[in-house]
mmCIF file of C-alpha atoms in Angstrom:
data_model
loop_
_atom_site.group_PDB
_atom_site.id
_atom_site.type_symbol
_atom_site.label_atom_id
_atom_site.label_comp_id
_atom_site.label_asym_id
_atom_site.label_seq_id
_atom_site.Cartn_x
_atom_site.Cartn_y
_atom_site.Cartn_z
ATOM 1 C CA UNK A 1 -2.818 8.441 -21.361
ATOM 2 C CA UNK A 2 0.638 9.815 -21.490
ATOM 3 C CA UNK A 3 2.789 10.212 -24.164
ATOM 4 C CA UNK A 4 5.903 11.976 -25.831
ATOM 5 C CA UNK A 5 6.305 15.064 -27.776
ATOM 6 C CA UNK A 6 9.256 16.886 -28.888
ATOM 7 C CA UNK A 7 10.695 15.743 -25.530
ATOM 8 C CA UNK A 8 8.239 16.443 -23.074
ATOM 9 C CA UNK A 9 5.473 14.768 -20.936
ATOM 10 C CA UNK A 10 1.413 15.183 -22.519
ATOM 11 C CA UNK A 11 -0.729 13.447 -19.805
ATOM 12 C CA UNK A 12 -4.459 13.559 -20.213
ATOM 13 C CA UNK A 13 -7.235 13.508 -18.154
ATOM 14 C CA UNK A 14 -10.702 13.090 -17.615
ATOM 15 C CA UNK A 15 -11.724 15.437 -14.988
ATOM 16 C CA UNK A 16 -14.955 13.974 -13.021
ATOM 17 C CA UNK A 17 -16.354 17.565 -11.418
ATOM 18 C CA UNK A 18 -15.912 20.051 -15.311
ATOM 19 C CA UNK A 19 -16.497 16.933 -16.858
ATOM 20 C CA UNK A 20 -14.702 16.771 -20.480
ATOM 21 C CA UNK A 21 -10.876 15.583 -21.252
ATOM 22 C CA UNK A 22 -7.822 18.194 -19.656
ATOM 23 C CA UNK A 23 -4.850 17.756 -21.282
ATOM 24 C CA UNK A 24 -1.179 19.381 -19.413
ATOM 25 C CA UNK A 25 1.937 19.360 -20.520
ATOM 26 C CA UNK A 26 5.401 19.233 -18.351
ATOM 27 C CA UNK A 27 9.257 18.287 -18.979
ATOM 28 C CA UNK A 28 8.349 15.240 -16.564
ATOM 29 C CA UNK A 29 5.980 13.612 -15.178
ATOM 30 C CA UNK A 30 6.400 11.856 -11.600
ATOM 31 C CA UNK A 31 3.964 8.742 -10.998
ATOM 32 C CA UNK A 32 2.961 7.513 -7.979
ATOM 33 C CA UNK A 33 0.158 5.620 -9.825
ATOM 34 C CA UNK A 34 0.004 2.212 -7.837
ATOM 35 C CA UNK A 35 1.778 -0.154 -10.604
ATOM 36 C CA UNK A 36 -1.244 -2.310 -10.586
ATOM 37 C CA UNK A 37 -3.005 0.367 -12.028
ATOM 38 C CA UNK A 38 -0.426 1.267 -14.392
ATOM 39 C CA UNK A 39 0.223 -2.000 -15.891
ATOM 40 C CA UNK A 40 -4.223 -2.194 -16.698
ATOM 41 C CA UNK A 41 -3.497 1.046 -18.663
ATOM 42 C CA UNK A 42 -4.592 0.396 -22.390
ATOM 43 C CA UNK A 43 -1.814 2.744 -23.849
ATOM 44 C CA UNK A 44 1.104 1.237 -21.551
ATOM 45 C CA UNK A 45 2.776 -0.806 -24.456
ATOM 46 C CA UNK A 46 2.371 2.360 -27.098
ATOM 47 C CA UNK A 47 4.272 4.992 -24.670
ATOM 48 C CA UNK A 48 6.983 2.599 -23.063
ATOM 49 C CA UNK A 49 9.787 0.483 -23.272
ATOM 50 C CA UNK A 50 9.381 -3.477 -23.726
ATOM 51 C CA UNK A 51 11.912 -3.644 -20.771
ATOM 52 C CA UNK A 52 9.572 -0.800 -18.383
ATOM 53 C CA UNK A 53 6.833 -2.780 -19.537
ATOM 54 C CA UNK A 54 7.919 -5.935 -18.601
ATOM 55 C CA UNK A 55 8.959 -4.429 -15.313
ATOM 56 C CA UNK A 56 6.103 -2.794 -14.355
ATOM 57 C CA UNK A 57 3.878 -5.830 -15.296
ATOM 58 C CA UNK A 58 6.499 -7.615 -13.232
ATOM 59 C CA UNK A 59 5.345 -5.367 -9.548
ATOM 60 C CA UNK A 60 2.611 -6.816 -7.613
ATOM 61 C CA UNK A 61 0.869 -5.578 -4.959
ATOM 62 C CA UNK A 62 0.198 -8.027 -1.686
ATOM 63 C CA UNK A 63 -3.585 -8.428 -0.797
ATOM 64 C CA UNK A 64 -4.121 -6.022 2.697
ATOM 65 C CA UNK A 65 -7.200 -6.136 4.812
ATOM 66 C CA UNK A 66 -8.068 -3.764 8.134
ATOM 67 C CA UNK A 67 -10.865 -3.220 10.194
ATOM 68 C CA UNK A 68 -11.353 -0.627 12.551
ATOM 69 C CA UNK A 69 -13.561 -0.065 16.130
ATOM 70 C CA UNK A 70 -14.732 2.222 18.250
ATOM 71 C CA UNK A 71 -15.179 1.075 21.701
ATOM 72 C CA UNK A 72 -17.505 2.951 24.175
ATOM 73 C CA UNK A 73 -15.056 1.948 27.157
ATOM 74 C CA UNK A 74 -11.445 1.962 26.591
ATOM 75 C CA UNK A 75 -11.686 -1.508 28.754
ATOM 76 C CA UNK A 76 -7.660 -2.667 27.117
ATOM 77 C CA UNK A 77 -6.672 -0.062 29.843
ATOM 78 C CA UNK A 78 -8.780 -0.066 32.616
ATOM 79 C CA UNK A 79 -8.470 -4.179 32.792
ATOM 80 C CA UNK A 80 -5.207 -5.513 30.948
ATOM 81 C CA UNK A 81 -3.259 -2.588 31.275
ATOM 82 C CA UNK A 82 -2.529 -2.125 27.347
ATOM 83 C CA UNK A 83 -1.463 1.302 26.588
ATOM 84 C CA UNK A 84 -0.544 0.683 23.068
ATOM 85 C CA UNK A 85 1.484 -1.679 20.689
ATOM 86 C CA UNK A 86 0.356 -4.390 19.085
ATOM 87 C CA UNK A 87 -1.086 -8.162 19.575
ATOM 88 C CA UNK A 88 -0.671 -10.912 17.848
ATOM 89 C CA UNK A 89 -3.250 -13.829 17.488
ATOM 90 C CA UNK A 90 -3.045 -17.286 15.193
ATOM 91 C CA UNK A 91 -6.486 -15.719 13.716
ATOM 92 C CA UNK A 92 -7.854 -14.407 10.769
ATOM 93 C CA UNK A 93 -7.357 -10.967 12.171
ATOM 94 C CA UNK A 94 -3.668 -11.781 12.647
ATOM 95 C CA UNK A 95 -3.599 -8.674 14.848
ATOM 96 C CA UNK A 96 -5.074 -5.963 16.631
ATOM 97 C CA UNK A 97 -3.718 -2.683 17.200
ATOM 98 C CA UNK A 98 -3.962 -0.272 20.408
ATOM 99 C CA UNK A 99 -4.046 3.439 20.405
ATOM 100 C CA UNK A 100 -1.466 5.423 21.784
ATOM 101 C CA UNK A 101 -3.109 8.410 22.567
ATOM 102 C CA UNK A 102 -5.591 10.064 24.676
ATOM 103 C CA UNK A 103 -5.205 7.581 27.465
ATOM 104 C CA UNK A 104 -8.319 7.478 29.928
ATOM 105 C CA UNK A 105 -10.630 9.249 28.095
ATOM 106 C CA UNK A 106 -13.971 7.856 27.936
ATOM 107 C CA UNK A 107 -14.367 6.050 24.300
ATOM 108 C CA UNK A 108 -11.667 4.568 22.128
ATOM 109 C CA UNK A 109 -10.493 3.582 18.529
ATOM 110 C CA UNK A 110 -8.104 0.611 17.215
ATOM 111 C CA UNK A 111 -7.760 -1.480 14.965
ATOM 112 C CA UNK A 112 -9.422 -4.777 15.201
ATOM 113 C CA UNK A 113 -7.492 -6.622 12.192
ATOM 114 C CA UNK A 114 -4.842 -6.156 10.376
ATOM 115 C CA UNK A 115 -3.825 -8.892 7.551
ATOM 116 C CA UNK A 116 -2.359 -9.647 4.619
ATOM 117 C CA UNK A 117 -1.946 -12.404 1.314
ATOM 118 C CA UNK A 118 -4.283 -15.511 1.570
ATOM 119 C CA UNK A 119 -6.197 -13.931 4.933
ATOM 120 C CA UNK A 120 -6.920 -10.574 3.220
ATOM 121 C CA UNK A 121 -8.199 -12.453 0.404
ATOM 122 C CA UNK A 122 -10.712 -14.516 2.100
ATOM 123 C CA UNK A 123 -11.733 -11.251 4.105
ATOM 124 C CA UNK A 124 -11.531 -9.442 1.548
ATOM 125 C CA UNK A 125 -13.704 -11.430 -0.518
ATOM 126 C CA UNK A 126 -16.930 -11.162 2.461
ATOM 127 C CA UNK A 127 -19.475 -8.255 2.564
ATOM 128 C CA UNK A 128 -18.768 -5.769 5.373
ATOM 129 C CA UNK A 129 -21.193 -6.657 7.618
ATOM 130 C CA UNK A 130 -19.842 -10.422 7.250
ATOM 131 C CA UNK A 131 -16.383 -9.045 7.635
ATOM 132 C CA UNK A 132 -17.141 -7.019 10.870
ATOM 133 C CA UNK A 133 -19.166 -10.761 12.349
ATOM 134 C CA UNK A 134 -15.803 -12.574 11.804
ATOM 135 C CA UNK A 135 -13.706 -9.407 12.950
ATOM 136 C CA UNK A 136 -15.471 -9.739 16.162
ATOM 137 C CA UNK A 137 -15.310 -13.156 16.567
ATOM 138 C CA UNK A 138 -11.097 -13.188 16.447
ATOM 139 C CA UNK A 139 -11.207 -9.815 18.417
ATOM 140 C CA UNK A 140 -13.258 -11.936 21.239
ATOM 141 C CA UNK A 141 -10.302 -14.331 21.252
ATOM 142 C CA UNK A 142 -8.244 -11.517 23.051
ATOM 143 C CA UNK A 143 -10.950 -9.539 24.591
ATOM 144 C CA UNK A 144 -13.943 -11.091 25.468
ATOM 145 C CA UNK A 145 -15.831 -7.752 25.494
ATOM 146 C CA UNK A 146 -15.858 -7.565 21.981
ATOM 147 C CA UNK A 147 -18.914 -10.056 22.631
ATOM 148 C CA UNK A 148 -20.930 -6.861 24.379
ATOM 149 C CA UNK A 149 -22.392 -5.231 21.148
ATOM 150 C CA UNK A 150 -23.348 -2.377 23.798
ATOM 151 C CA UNK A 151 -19.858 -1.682 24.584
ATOM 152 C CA UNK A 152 -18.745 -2.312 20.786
ATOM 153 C CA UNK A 153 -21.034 -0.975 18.684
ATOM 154 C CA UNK A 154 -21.415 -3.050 15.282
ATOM 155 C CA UNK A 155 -22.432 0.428 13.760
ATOM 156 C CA UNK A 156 -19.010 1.665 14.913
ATOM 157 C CA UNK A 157 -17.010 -0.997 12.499
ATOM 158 C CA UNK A 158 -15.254 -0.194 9.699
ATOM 159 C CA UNK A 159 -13.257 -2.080 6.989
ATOM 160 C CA UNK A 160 -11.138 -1.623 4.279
ATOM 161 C CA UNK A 161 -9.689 -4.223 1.446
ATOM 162 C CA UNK A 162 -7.399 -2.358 -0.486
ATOM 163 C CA UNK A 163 -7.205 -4.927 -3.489
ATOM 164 C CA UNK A 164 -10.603 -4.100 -3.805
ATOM 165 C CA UNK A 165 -9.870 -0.051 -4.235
ATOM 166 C CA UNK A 166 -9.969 1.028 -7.914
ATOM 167 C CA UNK A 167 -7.310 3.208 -7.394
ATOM 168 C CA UNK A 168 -5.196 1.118 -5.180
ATOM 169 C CA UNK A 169 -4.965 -2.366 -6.260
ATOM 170 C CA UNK A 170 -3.426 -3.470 -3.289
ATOM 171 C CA UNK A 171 -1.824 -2.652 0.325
ATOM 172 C CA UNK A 172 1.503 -2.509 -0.625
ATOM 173 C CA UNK A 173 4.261 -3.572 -3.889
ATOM 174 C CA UNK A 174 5.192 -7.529 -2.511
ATOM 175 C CA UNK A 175 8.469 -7.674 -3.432
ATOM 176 C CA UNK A 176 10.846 -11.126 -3.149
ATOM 177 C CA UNK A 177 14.596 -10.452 -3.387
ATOM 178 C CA UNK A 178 14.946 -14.342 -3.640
ATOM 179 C CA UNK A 179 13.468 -13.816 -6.639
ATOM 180 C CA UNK A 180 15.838 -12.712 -9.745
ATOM 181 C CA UNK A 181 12.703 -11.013 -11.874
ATOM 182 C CA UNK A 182 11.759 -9.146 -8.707
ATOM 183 C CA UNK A 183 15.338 -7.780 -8.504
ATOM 184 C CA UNK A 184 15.454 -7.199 -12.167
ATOM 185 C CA UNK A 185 12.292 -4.968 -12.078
ATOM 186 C CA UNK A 186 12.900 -3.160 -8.804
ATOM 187 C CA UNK A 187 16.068 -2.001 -10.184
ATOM 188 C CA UNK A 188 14.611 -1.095 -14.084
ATOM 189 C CA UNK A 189 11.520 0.870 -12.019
ATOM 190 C CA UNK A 190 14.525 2.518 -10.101
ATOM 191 C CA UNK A 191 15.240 4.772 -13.940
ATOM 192 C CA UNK A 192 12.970 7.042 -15.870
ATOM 193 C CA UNK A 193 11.748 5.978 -18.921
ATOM 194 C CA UNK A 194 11.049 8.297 -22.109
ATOM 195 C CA UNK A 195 13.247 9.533 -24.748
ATOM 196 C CA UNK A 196 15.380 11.512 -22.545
ATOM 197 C CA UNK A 197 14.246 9.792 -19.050
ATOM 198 C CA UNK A 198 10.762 12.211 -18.390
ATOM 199 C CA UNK A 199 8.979 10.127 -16.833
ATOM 200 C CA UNK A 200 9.534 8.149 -12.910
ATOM 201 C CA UNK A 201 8.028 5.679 -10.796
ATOM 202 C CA UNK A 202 7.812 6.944 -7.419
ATOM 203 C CA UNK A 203 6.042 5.847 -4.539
ATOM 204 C CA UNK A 204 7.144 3.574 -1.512
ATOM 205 C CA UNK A 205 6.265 0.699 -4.007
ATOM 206 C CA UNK A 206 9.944 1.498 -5.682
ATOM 207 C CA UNK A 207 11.180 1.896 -2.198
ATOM 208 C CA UNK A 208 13.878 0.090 -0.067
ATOM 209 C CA UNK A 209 10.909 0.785 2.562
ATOM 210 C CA UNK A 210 7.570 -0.716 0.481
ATOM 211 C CA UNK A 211 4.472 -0.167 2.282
ATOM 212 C CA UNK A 212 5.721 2.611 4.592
ATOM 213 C CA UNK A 213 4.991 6.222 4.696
ATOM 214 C CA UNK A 214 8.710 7.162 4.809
ATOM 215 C CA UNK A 215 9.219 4.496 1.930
ATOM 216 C CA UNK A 216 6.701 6.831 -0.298
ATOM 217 C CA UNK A 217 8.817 10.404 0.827
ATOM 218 C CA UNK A 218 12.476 8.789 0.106
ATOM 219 C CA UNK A 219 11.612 7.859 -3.145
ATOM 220 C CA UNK A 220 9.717 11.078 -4.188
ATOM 221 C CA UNK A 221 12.899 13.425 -2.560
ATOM 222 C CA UNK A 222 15.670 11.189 -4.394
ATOM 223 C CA UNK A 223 13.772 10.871 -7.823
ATOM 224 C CA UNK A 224 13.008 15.629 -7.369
ATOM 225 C CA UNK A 225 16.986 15.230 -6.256
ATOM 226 C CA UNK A 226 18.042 13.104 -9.620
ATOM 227 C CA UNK A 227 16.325 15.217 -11.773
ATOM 228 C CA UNK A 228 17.376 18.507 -10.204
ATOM 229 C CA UNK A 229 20.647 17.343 -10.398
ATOM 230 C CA UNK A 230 21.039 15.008 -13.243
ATOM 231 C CA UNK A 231 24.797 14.558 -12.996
ATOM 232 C CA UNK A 232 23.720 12.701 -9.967
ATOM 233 C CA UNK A 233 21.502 10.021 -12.410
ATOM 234 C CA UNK A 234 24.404 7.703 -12.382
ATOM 235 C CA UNK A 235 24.524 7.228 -8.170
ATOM 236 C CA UNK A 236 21.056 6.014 -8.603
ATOM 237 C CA UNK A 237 20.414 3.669 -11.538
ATOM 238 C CA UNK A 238 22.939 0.573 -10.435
ATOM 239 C CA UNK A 239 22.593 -2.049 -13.037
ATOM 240 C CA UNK A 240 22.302 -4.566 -10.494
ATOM 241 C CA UNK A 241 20.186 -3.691 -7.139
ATOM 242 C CA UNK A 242 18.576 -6.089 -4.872
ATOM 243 C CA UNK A 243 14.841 -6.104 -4.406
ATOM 244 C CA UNK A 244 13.662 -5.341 -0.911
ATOM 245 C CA UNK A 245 12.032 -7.980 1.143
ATOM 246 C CA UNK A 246 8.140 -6.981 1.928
ATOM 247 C CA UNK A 247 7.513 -10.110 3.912
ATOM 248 C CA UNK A 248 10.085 -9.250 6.560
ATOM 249 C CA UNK A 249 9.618 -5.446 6.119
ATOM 250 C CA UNK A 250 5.893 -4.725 6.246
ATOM 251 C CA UNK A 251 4.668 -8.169 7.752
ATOM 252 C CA UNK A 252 7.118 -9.345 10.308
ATOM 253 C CA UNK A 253 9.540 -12.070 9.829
ATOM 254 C CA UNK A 254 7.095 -14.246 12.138
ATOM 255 C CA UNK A 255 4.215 -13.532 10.826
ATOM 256 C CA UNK A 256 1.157 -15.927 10.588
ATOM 257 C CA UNK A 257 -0.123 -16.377 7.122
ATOM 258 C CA UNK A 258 -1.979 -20.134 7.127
#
């Protein structure tokens, strides 16, 4: 739990290889806790603001699914010519993704789906192995090799649901600037929060980039920038800002999602 003496940040810990309860202390404290994981935080209400509250209980995270191969024959190349990039398929998978490195080498890796909101849920929601059966069935769709369990090894699957990490909550912060609470929160997670403003969201999930790696280093350099330079403060906490749109950001304006 975190909270506020004379001014400064007391965050403590429970730390899983000493075992016992750490306790440090700082001027701030930077979050990138996912804000799914925040807002199930017992202490949340005791160490914030109604209004950070409310804003951070506001920020949901989209439901993300991915499954990963390795093929024993790089067979995308040698017989369709694929050489990276992406395709897209009216599938549960929704997509498949190619790798873009060490061309013509014997085995290869990509990813076999890639989805998102009511798809991720339902795959999501399966066991692995069930997961990896369905996987292959949408893969076969655009490569009928996926059939050949020789060439695709079912031992050489892999899948993730993030809304089913502990940690994570989620693939990425699912942000609607059509809606007016979104923008309201995006722009209230944009300040610190504290007593004197100790302690920041950061993360791509407050980003005008959510659910991109660059999204996650903009917001950590501008919030290290703000409070190196807190003249600055006032260049980044606009009382009105416009939420950014995840849906045409992270999952393509044309994306399939029935």
């Amino acid at each position: 739990p975190e909270r506020w003496e004379r001014a400064r940040v007391e965050v403590t810990y429970q730390d899983r290889i000493l075992g016992g309860n750490v306790t440090k202390r700082a001027d701030y404290c930077i979050s990138n806790i996912p804000l799914p994981v925040l807002k199930n935080r017992d202490n949340i209400k005791a160490n914030f603001s109604d209004e950070f509250e409310w804003a951070v209980q506001q920020g949901t995270f989209a439901d993300t699914c991915k499954v990963g191969w390795q093929a024993n024959e790089r067979f995308w190349e040698t017989k369709n010519q694929i050489y990276g990039g992406i395709s897209w398929i009216d599938n549960i998978i929704t997509q498949m993704w190619y790798p873009s490195n060490d061309y013509f080498s014997k085995k290869g890796t990509l990813t076999g789906a890639y989805n998102f909101r009511d798809r991720a849920k339902v795959l999501g929601d399966m066991s692995l192995s069930e997961r990896l059966r369905v996987a292959r069935q949408g893969a076969e769709k655009l490569h009928p090799e996926f059939a050949n369990t020789q060439l695709v090894p079912e031992a050489q699957g892999l899948s993730i649901a993030w809304q089913n990490v502990p940690f994570q909550l989620g693939g990425w912060a699912n942000w609607n600037p059509d809606n007016p609470d979104d923008d309201k929160a995006y722009g209230r997670l944009l300040k610190p929060d504290g007593p004197n403003g100790q302690f920041w969201i950061v993360g791509d999930q407050v980003s005008t980039l959510p659910g991109w790696q660059e999204g996650a280093m903009m917001s950590a350099e501008h919030v290290v920038y703000l409070i190196a330079a807190p003249e600055t403060r006032r260049l980044g906490a606009a009382d009105s800002v416009q939420a950014p749109d995840t849906r045409s950001i992270v999952e393509g304006s044309f994306s399939y999602n029935r």
